[in-house]
CSV table of C-alpha atoms in Angstrom, one decimal:
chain,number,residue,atom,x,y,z
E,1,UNK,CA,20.3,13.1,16.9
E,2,UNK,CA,17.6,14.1,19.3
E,3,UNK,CA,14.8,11.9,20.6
E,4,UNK,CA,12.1,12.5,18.8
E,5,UNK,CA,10.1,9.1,18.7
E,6,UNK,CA,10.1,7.6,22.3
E,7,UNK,CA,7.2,5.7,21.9
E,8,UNK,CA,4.1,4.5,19.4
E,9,UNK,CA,1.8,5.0,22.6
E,10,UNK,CA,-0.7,7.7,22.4
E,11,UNK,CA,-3.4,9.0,24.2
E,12,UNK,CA,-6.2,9.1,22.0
E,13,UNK,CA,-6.8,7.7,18.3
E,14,UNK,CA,-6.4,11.5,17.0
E,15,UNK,CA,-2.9,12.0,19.1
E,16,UNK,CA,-2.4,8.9,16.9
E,17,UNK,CA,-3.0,10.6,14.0
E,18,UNK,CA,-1.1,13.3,14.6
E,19,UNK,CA,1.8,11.1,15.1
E,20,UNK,CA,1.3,9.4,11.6
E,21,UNK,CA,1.5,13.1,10.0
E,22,UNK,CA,4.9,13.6,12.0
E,23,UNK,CA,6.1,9.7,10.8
E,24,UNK,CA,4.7,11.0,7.3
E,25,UNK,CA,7.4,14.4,7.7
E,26,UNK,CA,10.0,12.5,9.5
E,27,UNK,CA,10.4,10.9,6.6
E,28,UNK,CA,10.8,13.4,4.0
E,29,UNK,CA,12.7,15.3,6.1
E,30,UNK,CA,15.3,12.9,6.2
E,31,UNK,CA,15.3,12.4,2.3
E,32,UNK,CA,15.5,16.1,2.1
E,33,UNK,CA,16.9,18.0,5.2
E,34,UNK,CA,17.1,21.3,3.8
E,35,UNK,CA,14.4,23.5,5.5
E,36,UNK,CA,14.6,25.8,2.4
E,37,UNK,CA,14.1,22.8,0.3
E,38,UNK,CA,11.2,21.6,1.7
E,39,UNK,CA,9.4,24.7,2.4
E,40,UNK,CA,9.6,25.4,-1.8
E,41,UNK,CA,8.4,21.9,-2.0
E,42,UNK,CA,5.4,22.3,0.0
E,43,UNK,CA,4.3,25.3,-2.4
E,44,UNK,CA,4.3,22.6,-5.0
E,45,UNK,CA,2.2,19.8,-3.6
E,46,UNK,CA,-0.5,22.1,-1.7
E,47,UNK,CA,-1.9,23.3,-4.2
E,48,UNK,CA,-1.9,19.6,-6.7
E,49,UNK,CA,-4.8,17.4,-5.4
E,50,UNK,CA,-2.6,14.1,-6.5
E,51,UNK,CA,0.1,15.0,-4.5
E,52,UNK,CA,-2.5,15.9,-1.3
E,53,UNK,CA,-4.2,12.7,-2.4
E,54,UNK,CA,-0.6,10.5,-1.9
E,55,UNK,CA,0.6,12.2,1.3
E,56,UNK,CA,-2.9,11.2,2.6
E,57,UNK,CA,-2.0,7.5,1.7
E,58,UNK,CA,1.7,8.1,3.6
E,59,UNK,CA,-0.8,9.1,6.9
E,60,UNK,CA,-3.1,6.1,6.2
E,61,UNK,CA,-0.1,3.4,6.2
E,62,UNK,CA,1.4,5.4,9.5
E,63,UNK,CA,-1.9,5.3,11.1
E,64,UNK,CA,-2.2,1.8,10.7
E,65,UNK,CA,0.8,1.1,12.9
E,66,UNK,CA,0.5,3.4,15.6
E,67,UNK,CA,-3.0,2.3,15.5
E,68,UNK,CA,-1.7,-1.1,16.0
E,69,UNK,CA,0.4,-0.3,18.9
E,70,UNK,CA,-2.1,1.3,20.8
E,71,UNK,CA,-4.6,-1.9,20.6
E,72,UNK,CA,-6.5,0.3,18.8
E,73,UNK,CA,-7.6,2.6,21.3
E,74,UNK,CA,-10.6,-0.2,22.5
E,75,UNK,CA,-12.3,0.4,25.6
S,1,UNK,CA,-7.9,21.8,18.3
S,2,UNK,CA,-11.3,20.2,18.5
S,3,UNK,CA,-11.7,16.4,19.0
S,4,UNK,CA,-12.9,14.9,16.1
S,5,UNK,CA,-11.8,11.5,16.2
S,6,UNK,CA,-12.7,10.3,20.0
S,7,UNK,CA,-13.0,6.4,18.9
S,8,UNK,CA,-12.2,4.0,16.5
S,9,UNK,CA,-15.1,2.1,16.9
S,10,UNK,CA,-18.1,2.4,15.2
S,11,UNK,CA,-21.8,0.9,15.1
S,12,UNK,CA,-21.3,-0.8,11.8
S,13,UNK,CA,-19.2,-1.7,8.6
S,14,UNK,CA,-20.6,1.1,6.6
S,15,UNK,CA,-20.3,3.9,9.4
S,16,UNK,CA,-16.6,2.4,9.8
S,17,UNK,CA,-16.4,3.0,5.7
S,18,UNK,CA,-17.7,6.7,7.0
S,19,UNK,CA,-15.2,6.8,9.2
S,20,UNK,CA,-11.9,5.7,7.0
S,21,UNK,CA,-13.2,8.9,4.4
S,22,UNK,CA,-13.1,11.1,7.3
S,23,UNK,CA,-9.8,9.9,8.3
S,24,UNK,CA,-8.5,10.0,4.7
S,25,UNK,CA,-10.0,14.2,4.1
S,26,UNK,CA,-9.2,15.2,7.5
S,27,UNK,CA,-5.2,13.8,6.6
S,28,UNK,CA,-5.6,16.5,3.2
S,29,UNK,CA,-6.4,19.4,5.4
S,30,UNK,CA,-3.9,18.8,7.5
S,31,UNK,CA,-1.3,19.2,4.7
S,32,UNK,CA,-3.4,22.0,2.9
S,33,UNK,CA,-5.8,23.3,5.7
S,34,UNK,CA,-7.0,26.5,3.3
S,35,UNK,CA,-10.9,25.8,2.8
S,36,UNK,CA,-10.4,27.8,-0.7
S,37,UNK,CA,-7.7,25.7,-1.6
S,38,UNK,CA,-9.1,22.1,-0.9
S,39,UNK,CA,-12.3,23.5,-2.9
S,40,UNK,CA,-10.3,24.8,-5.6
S,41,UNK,CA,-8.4,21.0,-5.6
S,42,UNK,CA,-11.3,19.2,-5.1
S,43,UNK,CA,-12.9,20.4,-8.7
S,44,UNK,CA,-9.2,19.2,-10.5
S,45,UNK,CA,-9.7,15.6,-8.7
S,46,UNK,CA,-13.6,15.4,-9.1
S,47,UNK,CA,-12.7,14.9,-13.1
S,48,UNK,CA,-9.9,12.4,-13.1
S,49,UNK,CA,-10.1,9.5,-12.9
S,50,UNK,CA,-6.9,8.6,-11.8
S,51,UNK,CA,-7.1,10.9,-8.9
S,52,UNK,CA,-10.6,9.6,-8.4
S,53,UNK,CA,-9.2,6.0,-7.9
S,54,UNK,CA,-5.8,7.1,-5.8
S,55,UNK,CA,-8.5,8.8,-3.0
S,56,UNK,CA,-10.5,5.3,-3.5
S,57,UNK,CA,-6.7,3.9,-2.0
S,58,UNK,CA,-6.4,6.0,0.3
S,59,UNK,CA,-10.0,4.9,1.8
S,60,UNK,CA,-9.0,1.6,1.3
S,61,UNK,CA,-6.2,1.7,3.6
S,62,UNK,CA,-7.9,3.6,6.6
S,63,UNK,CA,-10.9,1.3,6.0
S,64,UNK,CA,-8.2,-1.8,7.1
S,65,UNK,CA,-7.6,0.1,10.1
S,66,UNK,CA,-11.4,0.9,11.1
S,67,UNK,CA,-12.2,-2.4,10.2
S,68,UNK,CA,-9.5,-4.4,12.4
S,69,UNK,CA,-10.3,-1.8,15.1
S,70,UNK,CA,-14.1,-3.1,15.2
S,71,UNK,CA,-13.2,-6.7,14.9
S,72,UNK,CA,-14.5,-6.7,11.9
S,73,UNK,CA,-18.2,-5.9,12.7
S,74,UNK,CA,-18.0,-10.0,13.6
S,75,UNK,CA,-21.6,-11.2,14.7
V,1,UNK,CA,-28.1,7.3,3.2
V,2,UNK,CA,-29.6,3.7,2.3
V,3,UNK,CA,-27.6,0.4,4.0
V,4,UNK,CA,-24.8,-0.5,1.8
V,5,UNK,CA,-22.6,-2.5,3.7
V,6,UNK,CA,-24.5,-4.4,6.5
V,7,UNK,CA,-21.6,-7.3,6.8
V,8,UNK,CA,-18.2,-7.7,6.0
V,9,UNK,CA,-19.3,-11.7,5.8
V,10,UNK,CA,-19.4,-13.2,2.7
V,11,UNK,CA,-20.2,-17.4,1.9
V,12,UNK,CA,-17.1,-17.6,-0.4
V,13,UNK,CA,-13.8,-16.0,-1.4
V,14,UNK,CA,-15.5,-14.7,-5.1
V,15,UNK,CA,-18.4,-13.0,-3.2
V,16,UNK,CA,-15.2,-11.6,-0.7
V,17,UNK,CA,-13.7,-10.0,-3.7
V,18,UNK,CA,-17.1,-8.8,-5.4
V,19,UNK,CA,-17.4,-7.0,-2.2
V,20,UNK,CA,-13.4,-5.8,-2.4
V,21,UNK,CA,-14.7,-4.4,-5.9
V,22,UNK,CA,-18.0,-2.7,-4.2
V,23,UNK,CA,-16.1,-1.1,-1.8
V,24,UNK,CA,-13.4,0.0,-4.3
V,25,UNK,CA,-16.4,1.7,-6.5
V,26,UNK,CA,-17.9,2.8,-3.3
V,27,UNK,CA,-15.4,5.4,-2.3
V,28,UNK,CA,-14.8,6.7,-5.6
V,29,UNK,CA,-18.7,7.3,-5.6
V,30,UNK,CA,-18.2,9.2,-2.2
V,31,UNK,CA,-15.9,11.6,-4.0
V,32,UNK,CA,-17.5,11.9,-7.1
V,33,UNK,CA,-21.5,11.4,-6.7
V,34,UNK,CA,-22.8,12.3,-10.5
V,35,UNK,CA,-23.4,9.1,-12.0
V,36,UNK,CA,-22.5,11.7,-15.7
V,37,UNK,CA,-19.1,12.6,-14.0
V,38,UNK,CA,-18.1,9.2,-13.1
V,39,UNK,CA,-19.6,7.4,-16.2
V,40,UNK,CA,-17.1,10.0,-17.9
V,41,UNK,CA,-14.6,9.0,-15.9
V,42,UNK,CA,-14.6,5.6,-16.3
V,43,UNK,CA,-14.4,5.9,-20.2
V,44,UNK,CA,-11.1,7.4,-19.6
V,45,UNK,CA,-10.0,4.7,-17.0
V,46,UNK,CA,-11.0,2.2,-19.1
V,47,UNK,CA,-8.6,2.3,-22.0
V,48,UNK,CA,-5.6,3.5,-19.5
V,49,UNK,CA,-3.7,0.0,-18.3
V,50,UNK,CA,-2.0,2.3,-15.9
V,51,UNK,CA,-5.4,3.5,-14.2
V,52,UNK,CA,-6.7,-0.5,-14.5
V,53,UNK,CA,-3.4,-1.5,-12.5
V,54,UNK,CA,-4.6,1.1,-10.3
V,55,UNK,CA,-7.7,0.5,-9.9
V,56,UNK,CA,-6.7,-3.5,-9.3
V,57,UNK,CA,-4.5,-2.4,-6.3
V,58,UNK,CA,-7.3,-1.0,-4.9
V,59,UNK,CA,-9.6,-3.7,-4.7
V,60,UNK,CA,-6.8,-5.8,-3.9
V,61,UNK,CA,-6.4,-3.6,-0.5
V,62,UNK,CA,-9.7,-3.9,0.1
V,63,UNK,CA,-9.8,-7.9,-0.7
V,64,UNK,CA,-7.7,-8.1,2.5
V,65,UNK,CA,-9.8,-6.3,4.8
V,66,UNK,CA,-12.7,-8.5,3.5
V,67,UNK,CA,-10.5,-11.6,3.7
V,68,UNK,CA,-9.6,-11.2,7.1
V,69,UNK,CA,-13.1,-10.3,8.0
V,70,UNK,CA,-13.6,-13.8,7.1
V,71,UNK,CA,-11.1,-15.5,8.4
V,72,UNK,CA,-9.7,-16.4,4.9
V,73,UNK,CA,-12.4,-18.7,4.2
V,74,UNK,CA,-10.3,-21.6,5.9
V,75,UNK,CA,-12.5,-25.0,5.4
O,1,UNK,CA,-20.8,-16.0,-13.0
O,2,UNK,CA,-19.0,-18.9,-12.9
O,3,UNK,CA,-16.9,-20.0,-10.2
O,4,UNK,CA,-13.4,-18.8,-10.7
O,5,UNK,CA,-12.1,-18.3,-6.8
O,6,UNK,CA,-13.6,-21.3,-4.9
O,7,UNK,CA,-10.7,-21.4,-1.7
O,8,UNK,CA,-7.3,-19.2,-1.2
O,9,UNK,CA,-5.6,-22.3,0.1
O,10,UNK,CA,-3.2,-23.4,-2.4
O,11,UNK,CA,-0.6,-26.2,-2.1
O,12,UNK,CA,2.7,-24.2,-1.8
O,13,UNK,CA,4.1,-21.1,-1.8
O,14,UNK,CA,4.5,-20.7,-5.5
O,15,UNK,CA,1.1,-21.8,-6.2
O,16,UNK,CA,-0.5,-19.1,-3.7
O,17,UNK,CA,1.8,-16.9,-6.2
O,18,UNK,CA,0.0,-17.5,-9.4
O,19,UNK,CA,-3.3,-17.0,-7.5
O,20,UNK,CA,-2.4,-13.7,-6.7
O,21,UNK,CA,-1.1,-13.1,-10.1
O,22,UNK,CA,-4.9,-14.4,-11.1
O,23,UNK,CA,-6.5,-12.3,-8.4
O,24,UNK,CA,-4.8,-9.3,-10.2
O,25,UNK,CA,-5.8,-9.8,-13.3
O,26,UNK,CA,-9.4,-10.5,-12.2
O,27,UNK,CA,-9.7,-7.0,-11.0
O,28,UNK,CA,-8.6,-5.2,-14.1
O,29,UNK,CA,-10.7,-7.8,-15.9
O,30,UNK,CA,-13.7,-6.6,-13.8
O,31,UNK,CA,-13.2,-2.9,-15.0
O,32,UNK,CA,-12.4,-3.4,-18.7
O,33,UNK,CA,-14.3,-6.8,-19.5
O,34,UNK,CA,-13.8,-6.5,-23.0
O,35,UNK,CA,-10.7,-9.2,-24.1
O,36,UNK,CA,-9.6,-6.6,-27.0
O,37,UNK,CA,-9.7,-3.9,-25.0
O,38,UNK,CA,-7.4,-5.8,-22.2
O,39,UNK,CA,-4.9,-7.1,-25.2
O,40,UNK,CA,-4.4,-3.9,-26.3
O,41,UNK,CA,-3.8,-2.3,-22.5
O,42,UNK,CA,-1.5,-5.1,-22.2
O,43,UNK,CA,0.4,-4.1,-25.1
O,44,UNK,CA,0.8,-0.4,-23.5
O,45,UNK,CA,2.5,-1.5,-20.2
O,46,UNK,CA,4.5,-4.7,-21.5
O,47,UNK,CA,6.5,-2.2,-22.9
O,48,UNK,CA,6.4,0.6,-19.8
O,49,UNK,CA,8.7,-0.2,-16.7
O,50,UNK,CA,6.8,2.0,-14.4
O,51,UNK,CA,3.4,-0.1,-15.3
O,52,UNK,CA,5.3,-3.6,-15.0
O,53,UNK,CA,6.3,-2.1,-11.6
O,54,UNK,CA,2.7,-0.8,-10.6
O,55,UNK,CA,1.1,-4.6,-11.5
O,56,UNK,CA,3.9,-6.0,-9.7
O,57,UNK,CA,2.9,-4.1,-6.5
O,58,UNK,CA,-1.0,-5.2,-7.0
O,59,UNK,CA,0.6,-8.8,-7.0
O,60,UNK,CA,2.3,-8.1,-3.9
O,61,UNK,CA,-0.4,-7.0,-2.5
O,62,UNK,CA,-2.6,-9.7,-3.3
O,63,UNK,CA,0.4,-12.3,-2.4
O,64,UNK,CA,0.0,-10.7,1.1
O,65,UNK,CA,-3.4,-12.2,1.4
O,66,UNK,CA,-2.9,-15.5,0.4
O,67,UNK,CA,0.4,-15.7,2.2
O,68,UNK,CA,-1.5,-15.4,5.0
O,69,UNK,CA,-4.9,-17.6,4.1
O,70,UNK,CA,-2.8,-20.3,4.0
O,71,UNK,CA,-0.5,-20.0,7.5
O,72,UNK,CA,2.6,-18.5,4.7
O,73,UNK,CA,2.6,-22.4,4.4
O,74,UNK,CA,4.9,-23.0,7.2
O,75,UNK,CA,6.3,-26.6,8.0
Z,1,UNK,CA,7.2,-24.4,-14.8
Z,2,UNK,CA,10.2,-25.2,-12.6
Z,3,UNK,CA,9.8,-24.4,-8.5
Z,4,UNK,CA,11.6,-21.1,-7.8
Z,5,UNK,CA,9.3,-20.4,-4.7
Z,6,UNK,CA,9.4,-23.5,-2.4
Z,7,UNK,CA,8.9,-22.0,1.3
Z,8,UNK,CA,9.1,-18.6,2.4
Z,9,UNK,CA,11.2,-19.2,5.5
Z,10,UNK,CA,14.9,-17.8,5.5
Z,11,UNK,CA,17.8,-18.1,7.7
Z,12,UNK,CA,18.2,-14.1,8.2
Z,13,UNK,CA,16.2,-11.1,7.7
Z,14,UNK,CA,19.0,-10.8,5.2
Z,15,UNK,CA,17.6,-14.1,3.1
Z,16,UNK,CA,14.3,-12.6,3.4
Z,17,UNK,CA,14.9,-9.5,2.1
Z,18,UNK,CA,16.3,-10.9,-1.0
Z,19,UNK,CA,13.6,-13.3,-1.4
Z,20,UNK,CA,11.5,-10.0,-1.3
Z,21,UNK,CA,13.4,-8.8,-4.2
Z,22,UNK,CA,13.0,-11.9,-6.5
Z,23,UNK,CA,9.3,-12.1,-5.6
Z,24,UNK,CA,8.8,-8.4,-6.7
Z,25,UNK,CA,11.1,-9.4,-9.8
Z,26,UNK,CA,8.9,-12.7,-10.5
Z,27,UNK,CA,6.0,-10.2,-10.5
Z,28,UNK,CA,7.5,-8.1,-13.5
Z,29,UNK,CA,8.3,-12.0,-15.5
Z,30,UNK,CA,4.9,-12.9,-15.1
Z,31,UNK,CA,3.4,-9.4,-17.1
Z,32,UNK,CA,6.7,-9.6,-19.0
Z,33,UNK,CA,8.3,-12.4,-20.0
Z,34,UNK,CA,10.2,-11.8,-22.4
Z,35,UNK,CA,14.1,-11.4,-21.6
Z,36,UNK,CA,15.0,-8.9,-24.4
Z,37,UNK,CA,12.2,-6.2,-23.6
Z,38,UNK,CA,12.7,-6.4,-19.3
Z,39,UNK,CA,16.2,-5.5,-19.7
Z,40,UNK,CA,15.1,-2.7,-21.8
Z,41,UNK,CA,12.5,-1.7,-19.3
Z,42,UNK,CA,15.4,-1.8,-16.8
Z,43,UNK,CA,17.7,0.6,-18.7
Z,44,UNK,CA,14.4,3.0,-18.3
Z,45,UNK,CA,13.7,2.3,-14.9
Z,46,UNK,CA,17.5,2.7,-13.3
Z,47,UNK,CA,17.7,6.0,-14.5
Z,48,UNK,CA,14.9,6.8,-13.3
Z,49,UNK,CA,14.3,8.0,-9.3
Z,50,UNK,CA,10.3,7.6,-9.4
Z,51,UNK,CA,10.7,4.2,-10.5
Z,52,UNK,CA,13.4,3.0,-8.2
Z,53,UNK,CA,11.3,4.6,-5.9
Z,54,UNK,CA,8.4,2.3,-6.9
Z,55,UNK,CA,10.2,-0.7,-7.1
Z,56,UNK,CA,11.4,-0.2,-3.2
Z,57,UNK,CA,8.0,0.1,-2.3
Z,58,UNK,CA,7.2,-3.0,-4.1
Z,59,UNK,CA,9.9,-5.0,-1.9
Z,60,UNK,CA,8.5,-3.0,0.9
Z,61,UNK,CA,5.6,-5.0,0.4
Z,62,UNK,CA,6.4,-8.4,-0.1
Z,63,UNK,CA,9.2,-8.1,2.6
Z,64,UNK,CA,6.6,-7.8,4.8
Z,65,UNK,CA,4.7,-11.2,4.1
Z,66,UNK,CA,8.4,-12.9,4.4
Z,67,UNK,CA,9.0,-11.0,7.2
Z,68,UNK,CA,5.6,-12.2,8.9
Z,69,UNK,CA,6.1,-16.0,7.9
Z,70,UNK,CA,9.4,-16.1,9.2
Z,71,UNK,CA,7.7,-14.7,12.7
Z,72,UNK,CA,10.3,-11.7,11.8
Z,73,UNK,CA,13.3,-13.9,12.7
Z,74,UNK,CA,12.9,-13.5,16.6
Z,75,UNK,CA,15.2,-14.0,18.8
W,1,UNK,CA,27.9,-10.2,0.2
W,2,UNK,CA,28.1,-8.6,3.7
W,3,UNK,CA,25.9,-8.5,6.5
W,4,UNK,CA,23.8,-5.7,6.6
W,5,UNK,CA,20.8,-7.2,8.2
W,6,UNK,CA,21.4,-9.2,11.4
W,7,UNK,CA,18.1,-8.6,13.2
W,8,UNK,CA,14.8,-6.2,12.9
W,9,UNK,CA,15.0,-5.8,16.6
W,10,UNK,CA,15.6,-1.6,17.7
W,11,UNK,CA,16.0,-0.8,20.9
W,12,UNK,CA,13.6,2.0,20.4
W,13,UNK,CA,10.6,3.6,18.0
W,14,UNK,CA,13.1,5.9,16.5
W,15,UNK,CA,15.8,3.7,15.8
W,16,UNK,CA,13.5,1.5,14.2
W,17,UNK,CA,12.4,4.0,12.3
W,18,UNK,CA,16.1,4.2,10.8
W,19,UNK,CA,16.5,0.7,10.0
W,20,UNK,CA,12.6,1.4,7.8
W,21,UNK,CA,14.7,4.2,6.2
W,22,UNK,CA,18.0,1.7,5.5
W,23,UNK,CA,15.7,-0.9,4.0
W,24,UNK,CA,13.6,1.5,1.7
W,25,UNK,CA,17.3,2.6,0.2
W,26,UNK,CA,18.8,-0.9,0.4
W,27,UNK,CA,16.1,-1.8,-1.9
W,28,UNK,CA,17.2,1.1,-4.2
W,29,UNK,CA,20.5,0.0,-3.8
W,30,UNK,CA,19.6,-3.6,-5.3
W,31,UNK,CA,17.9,-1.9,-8.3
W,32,UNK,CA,20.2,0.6,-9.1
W,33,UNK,CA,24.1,-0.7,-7.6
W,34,UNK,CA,26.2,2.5,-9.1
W,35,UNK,CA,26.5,5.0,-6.4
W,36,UNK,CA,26.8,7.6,-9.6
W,37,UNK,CA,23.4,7.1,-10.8
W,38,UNK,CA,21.8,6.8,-7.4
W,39,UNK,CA,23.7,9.9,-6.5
W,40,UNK,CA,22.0,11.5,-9.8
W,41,UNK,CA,18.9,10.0,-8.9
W,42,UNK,CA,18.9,12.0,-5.5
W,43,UNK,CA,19.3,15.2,-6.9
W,44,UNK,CA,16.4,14.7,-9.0
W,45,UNK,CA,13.9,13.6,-6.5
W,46,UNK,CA,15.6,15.9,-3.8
W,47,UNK,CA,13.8,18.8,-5.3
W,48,UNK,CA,10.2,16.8,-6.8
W,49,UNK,CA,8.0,17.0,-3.8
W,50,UNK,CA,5.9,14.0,-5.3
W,51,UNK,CA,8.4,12.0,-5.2
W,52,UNK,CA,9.6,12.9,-1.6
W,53,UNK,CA,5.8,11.7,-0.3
W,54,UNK,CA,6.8,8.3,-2.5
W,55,UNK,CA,9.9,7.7,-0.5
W,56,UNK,CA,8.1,8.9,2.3
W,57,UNK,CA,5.4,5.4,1.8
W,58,UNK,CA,7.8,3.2,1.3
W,59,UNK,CA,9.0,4.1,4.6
W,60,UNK,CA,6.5,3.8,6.2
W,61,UNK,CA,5.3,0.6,4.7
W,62,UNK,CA,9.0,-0.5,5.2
W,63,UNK,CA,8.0,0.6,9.4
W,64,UNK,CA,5.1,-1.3,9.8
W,65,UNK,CA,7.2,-4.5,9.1
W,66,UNK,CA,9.7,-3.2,12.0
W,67,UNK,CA,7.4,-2.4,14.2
W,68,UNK,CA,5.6,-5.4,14.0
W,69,UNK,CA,8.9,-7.0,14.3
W,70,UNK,CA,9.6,-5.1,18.1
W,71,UNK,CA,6.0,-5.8,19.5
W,72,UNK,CA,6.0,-2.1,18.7
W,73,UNK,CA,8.2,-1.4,21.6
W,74,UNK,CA,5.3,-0.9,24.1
W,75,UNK,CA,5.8,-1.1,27.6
């Protein structure tokens, strides 16, 4: 498999963040690999609020540990 | 894309609170990023309650991160 | 916007958790600001043990932050 | 209000258990203070697996705290 | 009550993992006790993917605090 | 039973982030041993994009314990 997590270290709290969303997809991709799968999948929860509501929690836990590896970004 | 979260830290617990909602809304656009479509969701989650509490979570979470980030606003 | 949340310091653990519980009600206030949408809302909640576990992890999440803002409370 | 949550430090391990058990219950009891109303949730989700598994989570959760209040009691 | 919890320390990550698992089960005794309607609630619950789901998430959680009180079994 | 959890050191992020995945089915596993109903299971929540963001928390829940566990691999 390709690299595609080298490191928690980021350069900024919002490159952070945009690692927790690709932790967050990493993860359902590997529950559901199928491209095709996933793409009818994401009709489904885009447009129900719940669902937008729980992949927001997914980004909140995986923003709490890159968070944490970064030292929190402190000057 | 435009920097919109430059710091963790903030002046105070309730701007940190201010902060983890941001954090939390900014995580829904980025899995449905269509203004109409977030306005149209927002009206489904506004009136239940279960929704209502599963976005108070979701605050929850990021406000652990915000919080540990500021040392807990310590005096 | 009025002061809220000045400290995360409490003087004992059952003022922590009122404050875990303010905090919970806090952000569901932030999404929902009609005091006639959430009073609604709440009748619902109310007689749903599903939404009252829910609502208990909630506070529960936020308890932590407040704990740890306090050092546990350790004598 | 009386005093129900005057230290997290508990004795062991299985003690700090039952206080998060209590701290649970506390929160649901803070959202529906009525005893009847409770007794009758309770009956709902004694008899629901996915509820039994939602309170077991806040208890978890809760657990969490206290685990580490009290140094996760280690020798 | 008998002790069932007397330390959280374990020999492995292993141990600890399993003591996860009869934490997150002691959780489920406590709201249910009774012997006859948890094995019922199980028959629902293993055929069930949300709920397994669930209940991983639940050991998730309390692996985590015997994780941290066993200083995650360092070499 | 055999060992299938020697250590929560990685050598890396990403392979850390497949030991989260391993423990959030592991924990499956102990709920639900037949391979024939997990393999039912699967299909179902294959195709339910609410419960891929589910699987999706636990492991990231299930990563914060690894990371932790690898001084989140910084440098």
């Amino acid at each position: 498999m390709e690299t595609w997590l080298p490191t928690l270290e980021t350069a900024s709290p919002q490159e952070g963040f945009e690692l927790a969303v690709k932790l967050s997809r990493m993860a359902v991709k590997v529950a559901q690999p199928s491209d095709v799968a996933r793409a009818e999948g994401r009709k489904e929860y885009e447009s129900d609020s719940a669902q937008l509501i729980a992949a927001s929690q997914v980004v909140a836990v995986n923003f709490q540990t890159v968070a944490a590896a970064n030292g929190y970004w402190r000057h």
